[in-house]
Each structure stands twice: as structure tokens, then as C-alpha cells.
């Protein structure tokens, strides 16, 4: 991973073999980034994405171990318990250009990931929500 | 719905049961937002999305009533007839992590919607275009 | 194509018949834009998208000649050999609202394309990478 900061924006290159969530969390921890929006494209050879079932309060996950393009990766960096908290959703394309997607649990880079991180001047936390079972934005 | 503004950016949480287009339109009306870009992720249990047929000048719509993740929601807020005008496209993932998408007519939140709105200092209007039958950006 | 600049952001309308990559490259060349993030929605009637095979170092492409919505178009403008270098990925929806996507080789507009370009104050180049066979961000 390598990045450059331009004003309030970090342009990031992640590299083959790196896992996107953990790489981004480490960068945010190191650079003290606590509020940002994330957008990225790239290519992966392993992905775990899920759908959250509000009724059952559980994520249904699906694992892919094949070359896929990241058509879109969007979400936010906020803060929970003093740590960066990532929430990202992805759309992934397989070799037939069919797409799959969902809540991101794991994305391992095959070629590269090109990410733009917009830093925002402030903080947004997370609070557990009983109705949905999720950690929601707390202002 | 709750939001916080950080400089030129609104970070928004929409909640279970809220419909995204109408909630965003009301926020823009109230806060006098007339030009912005929109990006969001979230989860819905009802969606109506469409494909516009330029030849027939009609939207072909499809309705989903099932849990879906919003993998991406992108678009703009502009102005038409003195009112906020929303144009959003979405990619949605079902329980098999297959994706569907199109022009957004309706999105009802099941869990949460996390949106980032970038306010731009100016105005862009809409003019009806005879060739396509759409309201296009007017500068 | 027509656009308006608001501070560090260009709001762009591309029109029926225009090809998005070449239209954007020409705009960046003319306006001397060398570093930017890109997000767009729209509708096309021809698309060529691909998946990169890192092992074979070749793009597998698929061509679509049918009405499709651009659910998302994301990526970057950087610089290579003194010229704007575009890297965009798309998610496209067909008449059944099924989605397809990948690395963008060609997108011909049927109705409109609404693009937001965020200009960044600096430069990021591209260097050929032997392992992946791609031109990666060079800081």
C-alpha cells in the first residue's frame, strides 16, 4: 500500500495480496483518520460479501475465490470505541461480466486497488441499535 | 433521518421504514440544497428501479419486495421549477448476492442508509429534451 | 458535452452518441486536468467492458449492444506520458434490471451521462508493473 494526500483527499494504491479492509483500517489508525468517505475500483481474487437479514439479525455470506473486478466499492470510515470503523459495500464482476455484491467482509487484491478517501473534519460514532441489530451512525 | 454537516459535506443516516428519494428531497428542500452529488450504501426491503427506453420514451420498471443490500447509490441533486430534483441510480444485491439495478423510483430502508452528500456552490437546472424525452442538465 | 466548474468540481453532461472515455479524455486534455476522481450515472446503448486476467495478463472483454443504464461509473484520471490516463469501472443494468460490469473499454451514450469530476491539486503518474502487467499508480 502506498498513498499520497492532497488537501482533504488521500489517493491510495493497494497491492496484490493485500486485504482491503485490514489495509484501510491500518492506514486510518496510523494516520488518525476518523471520518471519511471511501470510493474505489480494483481487482480481487478472493471476496467475502454478505446480505444482512434484519429479521434474523445475521449476515448471510458468500465466498468467491476467482478473479473479479471491483466495479464499485463505496462506504465510510467512522469511529467506534476509539478505533476506525469501516463500512463498505461492493459490486464485483466475474469472468462472464456478471455482477455480485453486498456488504464487504473480505477483499483480497489480485492486481491493484485504486482508492480515493475524502477526509471530513469531524467525528461520527456508532451506537448499537436494538431494532436492527446493527451499529448505526451516531451524531 | 438524522444528519450532520461538515463544511461542504452532509453525512446522513436514514432509518428503517423511510423511503430514500422522498426523505432526501425533503432534506434538500428544508436545507435549501440545490446542487450536490450523492453517494450511499444501505439495505432495503422494497425497491422500484427502471431502465429508460429512449426509443419508446418510457421507463421499464421492476419491483422488488425482499431484503437487498444497496451496493451503490449514486447521482445528483439539481434544480427544476425551483424545487430539488433528484436523479439516482442504484445497484442492489439479493440474498444470493446477485445484483440488480437501474434508475431509482423507490427505495424503502430495512436497516439503514448511510449517505454522503457533497454540496456544490452553484446551480444546475433541468430542461426537457425532445430527442431523449428526459430532463437534462441545463447549465 | 457541456460542463460547468464549481470550485474543485466539474459537473458534466455528455450527450447521446458520445463515447464516454474519449469525451472525458478530450475534456481533461483541453482543461489540463491531470488528477481527479470520477463518478457518473447515465444510459448507454453500447458498452465494452472487461475482466483482467493477471495470470494471462490479458483483458477478457464482453460487448453489449442494447439499452443499459449505468448504475455506477467510478474511477480516476491520472497522468501517463504527459497525457490524461483514465481508469474507469462500470456497473450496467439491462432491460431485465440484471447487472453486468467490469473495466470500461467503451461506453456509448444513448440518453445522457451525468458526471461529477473532483479535481485534486497534484499529480499521480503510472508505471508499468511487471508482476501484474498493469500501469499502476506511481506517487
mmCIF file with all atom_site columns, N, CA, C and O in Angstrom, chain C residues 51-73:
data_model
loop_
_atom_site.group_PDB
_atom_site.id
_atom_site.type_symbol
_atom_site.label_atom_id
_atom_site.label_alt_id
_atom_site.label_comp_id
_atom_site.label_asym_id
_atom_site.label_entity_id
_atom_site.label_seq_id
_atom_site.pdbx_PDB_ins_code
_atom_site.Cartn_x
_atom_site.Cartn_y
_atom_site.Cartn_z
_atom_site.occupancy
_atom_site.B_iso_or_equiv
_atom_site.pdbx_formal_charge
_atom_site.auth_seq_id
_atom_site.auth_comp_id
_atom_site.auth_asym_id
_atom_site.auth_atom_id
_atom_site.pdbx_PDB_model_num
ATOM 1  N N  . UNK C 1 51 ? -12.701 -8.044  -17.923 1.00 0.00 ? 51 UNK C N  1
ATOM 2  C CA . UNK C 1 51 ? -12.088 -8.547  -16.684 1.00 0.00 ? 51 UNK C CA 1
ATOM 3  C C  . UNK C 1 51 ? -10.629 -8.801  -17.003 1.00 0.00 ? 51 UNK C C  1
ATOM 4  O O  . UNK C 1 51 ? -10.307 -9.436  -18.001 1.00 0.00 ? 51 UNK C O  1
ATOM 5  N N  . UNK C 1 52 ? -9.743  -8.325  -16.144 1.00 0.00 ? 52 UNK C N  1
ATOM 6  C CA . UNK C 1 52 ? -8.319  -8.531  -16.372 1.00 0.00 ? 52 UNK C CA 1
ATOM 7  C C  . UNK C 1 52 ? -7.877  -9.839  -15.733 1.00 0.00 ? 52 UNK C C  1
ATOM 8  O O  . UNK C 1 52 ? -8.164  -10.092 -14.560 1.00 0.00 ? 52 UNK C O  1
ATOM 9  N N  . UNK C 1 53 ? -7.206  -10.646 -16.519 1.00 0.00 ? 53 UNK C N  1
ATOM 10 C CA . UNK C 1 53 ? -6.657  -11.907 -16.007 1.00 0.00 ? 53 UNK C CA 1
ATOM 11 C C  . UNK C 1 53 ? -5.181  -11.693 -15.703 1.00 0.00 ? 53 UNK C C  1
ATOM 12 O O  . UNK C 1 53 ? -4.358  -11.556 -16.610 1.00 0.00 ? 53 UNK C O  1
ATOM 13 N N  . UNK C 1 54 ? -4.869  -11.629 -14.418 1.00 0.00 ? 54 UNK C N  1
ATOM 14 C CA . UNK C 1 54 ? -3.497  -11.323 -14.002 1.00 0.00 ? 54 UNK C CA 1
ATOM 15 C C  . UNK C 1 54 ? -2.543  -12.438 -14.427 1.00 0.00 ? 54 UNK C C  1
ATOM 16 O O  . UNK C 1 54 ? -1.395  -12.182 -14.798 1.00 0.00 ? 54 UNK C O  1
ATOM 17 N N  . UNK C 1 55 ? -3.011  -13.694 -14.400 1.00 0.00 ? 55 UNK C N  1
ATOM 18 C CA . UNK C 1 55 ? -2.165  -14.819 -14.801 1.00 0.00 ? 55 UNK C CA 1
ATOM 19 C C  . UNK C 1 55 ? -1.771  -14.722 -16.267 1.00 0.00 ? 55 UNK C C  1
ATOM 20 O O  . UNK C 1 55 ? -0.594  -14.758 -16.628 1.00 0.00 ? 55 UNK C O  1
ATOM 21 N N  . UNK C 1 56 ? -2.779  -14.529 -17.123 1.00 0.00 ? 56 UNK C N  1
ATOM 22 C CA . UNK C 1 56 ? -2.536  -14.445 -18.570 1.00 0.00 ? 56 UNK C CA 1
ATOM 23 C C  . UNK C 1 56 ? -2.128  -13.030 -19.002 1.00 0.00 ? 56 UNK C C  1
ATOM 24 O O  . UNK C 1 56 ? -1.721  -12.815 -20.145 1.00 0.00 ? 56 UNK C O  1
ATOM 25 N N  . UNK C 1 57 ? -2.289  -12.057 -18.097 1.00 0.00 ? 57 UNK C N  1
ATOM 26 C CA . UNK C 1 57 ? -2.030  -10.652 -18.418 1.00 0.00 ? 57 UNK C CA 1
ATOM 27 C C  . UNK C 1 57 ? -2.806  -10.188 -19.662 1.00 0.00 ? 57 UNK C C  1
ATOM 28 O O  . UNK C 1 57 ? -2.252  -9.585  -20.573 1.00 0.00 ? 57 UNK C O  1
ATOM 29 N N  . UNK C 1 58 ? -4.072  -10.496 -19.671 1.00 0.00 ? 58 UNK C N  1
ATOM 30 C CA . UNK C 1 58 ? -4.916  -10.098 -20.795 1.00 0.00 ? 58 UNK C CA 1
ATOM 31 C C  . UNK C 1 58 ? -6.316  -9.766  -20.278 1.00 0.00 ? 58 UNK C C  1
ATOM 32 O O  . UNK C 1 58 ? -6.759  -10.307 -19.264 1.00 0.00 ? 58 UNK C O  1
ATOM 33 N N  . UNK C 1 59 ? -6.978  -8.821  -20.953 1.00 0.00 ? 59 UNK C N  1
ATOM 34 C CA . UNK C 1 59 ? -8.362  -8.487  -20.617 1.00 0.00 ? 59 UNK C CA 1
ATOM 35 C C  . UNK C 1 59 ? -9.321  -9.379  -21.400 1.00 0.00 ? 59 UNK C C  1
ATOM 36 O O  . UNK C 1 59 ? -9.181  -9.515  -22.611 1.00 0.00 ? 59 UNK C O  1
ATOM 37 N N  . UNK C 1 60 ? -10.246 -10.007 -20.692 1.00 0.00 ? 60 UNK C N  1
ATOM 38 C CA . UNK C 1 60 ? -11.351 -10.711 -21.355 1.00 0.00 ? 60 UNK C CA 1
ATOM 39 C C  . UNK C 1 60 ? -12.483 -9.711  -21.487 1.00 0.00 ? 60 UNK C C  1
ATOM 40 O O  . UNK C 1 60 ? -12.986 -9.215  -20.486 1.00 0.00 ? 60 UNK C O  1
ATOM 41 N N  . UNK C 1 61 ? -12.865 -9.414  -22.717 1.00 0.00 ? 61 UNK C N  1
ATOM 42 C CA . UNK C 1 61 ? -13.865 -8.366  -22.931 1.00 0.00 ? 61 UNK C CA 1
ATOM 43 C C  . UNK C 1 61 ? -15.207 -8.941  -23.343 1.00 0.00 ? 61 UNK C C  1
ATOM 44 O O  . UNK C 1 61 ? -15.280 -10.011 -23.931 1.00 0.00 ? 61 UNK C O  1
ATOM 45 N N  . UNK C 1 62 ? -16.238 -8.182  -23.047 1.00 0.00 ? 62 UNK C N  1
ATOM 46 C CA . UNK C 1 62 ? -17.572 -8.535  -23.487 1.00 0.00 ? 62 UNK C CA 1
ATOM 47 C C  . UNK C 1 62 ? -18.248 -7.282  -24.025 1.00 0.00 ? 62 UNK C C  1
ATOM 48 O O  . UNK C 1 62 ? -18.101 -6.206  -23.454 1.00 0.00 ? 62 UNK C O  1
ATOM 49 N N  . UNK C 1 63 ? -18.951 -7.490  -25.126 1.00 0.00 ? 63 UNK C N  1
ATOM 50 C CA . UNK C 1 63 ? -19.561 -6.358  -25.824 1.00 0.00 ? 63 UNK C CA 1
ATOM 51 C C  . UNK C 1 63 ? -21.074 -6.438  -25.652 1.00 0.00 ? 63 UNK C C  1
ATOM 52 O O  . UNK C 1 63 ? -21.649 -7.517  -25.781 1.00 0.00 ? 63 UNK C O  1
ATOM 53 N N  . UNK C 1 64 ? -21.683 -5.317  -25.363 1.00 0.00 ? 64 UNK C N  1
ATOM 54 C CA . UNK C 1 64 ? -23.139 -5.245  -25.245 1.00 0.00 ? 64 UNK C CA 1
ATOM 55 C C  . UNK C 1 64 ? -23.663 -4.208  -26.235 1.00 0.00 ? 64 UNK C C  1
ATOM 56 O O  . UNK C 1 64 ? -23.145 -3.088  -26.279 1.00 0.00 ? 64 UNK C O  1
ATOM 57 N N  . UNK C 1 65 ? -24.660 -4.585  -27.018 1.00 0.00 ? 65 UNK C N  1
ATOM 58 C CA . UNK C 1 65 ? -25.293 -3.617  -27.916 1.00 0.00 ? 65 UNK C CA 1
ATOM 59 C C  . UNK C 1 65 ? -26.782 -3.616  -27.633 1.00 0.00 ? 65 UNK C C  1
ATOM 60 O O  . UNK C 1 65 ? -27.566 -4.258  -28.340 1.00 0.00 ? 65 UNK C O  1
ATOM 61 N N  . UNK C 1 66 ? -27.162 -2.938  -26.596 1.00 0.00 ? 66 UNK C N  1
ATOM 62 C CA . UNK C 1 66 ? -28.542 -2.918  -26.137 1.00 0.00 ? 66 UNK C CA 1
ATOM 63 C C  . UNK C 1 66 ? -28.670 -1.768  -25.147 1.00 0.00 ? 66 UNK C C  1
ATOM 64 O O  . UNK C 1 66 ? -27.668 -1.275  -24.626 1.00 0.00 ? 66 UNK C O  1
ATOM 65 N N  . UNK C 1 67 ? -29.887 -1.329  -24.883 1.00 0.00 ? 67 UNK C N  1
ATOM 66 C CA . UNK C 1 67 ? -30.076 -0.245  -23.908 1.00 0.00 ? 67 UNK C CA 1
ATOM 67 C C  . UNK C 1 67 ? -29.684 -0.702  -22.507 1.00 0.00 ? 67 UNK C C  1
ATOM 68 O O  . UNK C 1 67 ? -30.148 -1.753  -22.050 1.00 0.00 ? 67 UNK C O  1
ATOM 69 N N  . UNK C 1 68 ? -28.839 0.056   -21.859 1.00 0.00 ? 68 UNK C N  1
ATOM 70 C CA . UNK C 1 68 ? -28.424 -0.254  -20.489 1.00 0.00 ? 68 UNK C CA 1
ATOM 71 C C  . UNK C 1 68 ? -28.303 1.036   -19.690 1.00 0.00 ? 68 UNK C C  1
ATOM 72 O O  . UNK C 1 68 ? -27.843 2.061   -20.208 1.00 0.00 ? 68 UNK C O  1
ATOM 73 N N  . UNK C 1 69 ? -28.708 0.963   -18.426 1.00 0.00 ? 69 UNK C N  1
ATOM 74 C CA . UNK C 1 69 ? -28.448 2.069   -17.507 1.00 0.00 ? 69 UNK C CA 1
ATOM 75 C C  . UNK C 1 69 ? -27.030 1.911   -16.950 1.00 0.00 ? 69 UNK C C  1
ATOM 76 O O  . UNK C 1 69 ? -26.593 0.782   -16.679 1.00 0.00 ? 69 UNK C O  1
ATOM 77 N N  . UNK C 1 70 ? -26.340 3.024   -16.770 1.00 0.00 ? 70 UNK C N  1
ATOM 78 C CA . UNK C 1 70 ? -25.101 2.999   -15.985 1.00 0.00 ? 70 UNK C CA 1
ATOM 79 C C  . UNK C 1 70 ? -25.514 3.169   -14.523 1.00 0.00 ? 70 UNK C C  1
ATOM 80 O O  . UNK C 1 70 ? -25.890 4.265   -14.113 1.00 0.00 ? 70 UNK C O  1
ATOM 81 N N  . UNK C 1 71 ? -25.452 2.065   -13.770 1.00 0.00 ? 71 UNK C N  1
ATOM 82 C CA . UNK C 1 71 ? -25.799 2.165   -12.346 1.00 0.00 ? 71 UNK C CA 1
ATOM 83 C C  . UNK C 1 71 ? -24.678 2.862   -11.594 1.00 0.00 ? 71 UNK C C  1
ATOM 84 O O  . UNK C 1 71 ? -24.916 3.620   -10.662 1.00 0.00 ? 71 UNK C O  1
ATOM 85 N N  . UNK C 1 72 ? -23.445 2.578   -12.008 1.00 0.00 ? 72 UNK C N  1
ATOM 86 C CA . UNK C 1 72 ? -22.308 3.305   -11.434 1.00 0.00 ? 72 UNK C CA 1
ATOM 87 C C  . UNK C 1 72 ? -21.150 3.317   -12.410 1.00 0.00 ? 72 UNK C C  1
ATOM 88 O O  . UNK C 1 72 ? -20.935 2.359   -13.148 1.00 0.00 ? 72 UNK C O  1
ATOM 89 N N  . UNK C 1 73 ? -20.453 4.437   -12.411 1.00 0.00 ? 73 UNK C N  1
ATOM 90 C CA . UNK C 1 73 ? -19.223 4.575   -13.187 1.00 0.00 ? 73 UNK C CA 1
ATOM 91 C C  . UNK C 1 73 ? -18.256 5.297   -12.256 1.00 0.00 ? 73 UNK C C  1
ATOM 92 O O  . UNK C 1 73 ? -18.500 6.432   -11.858 1.00 0.00 ? 73 UNK C O  1
#
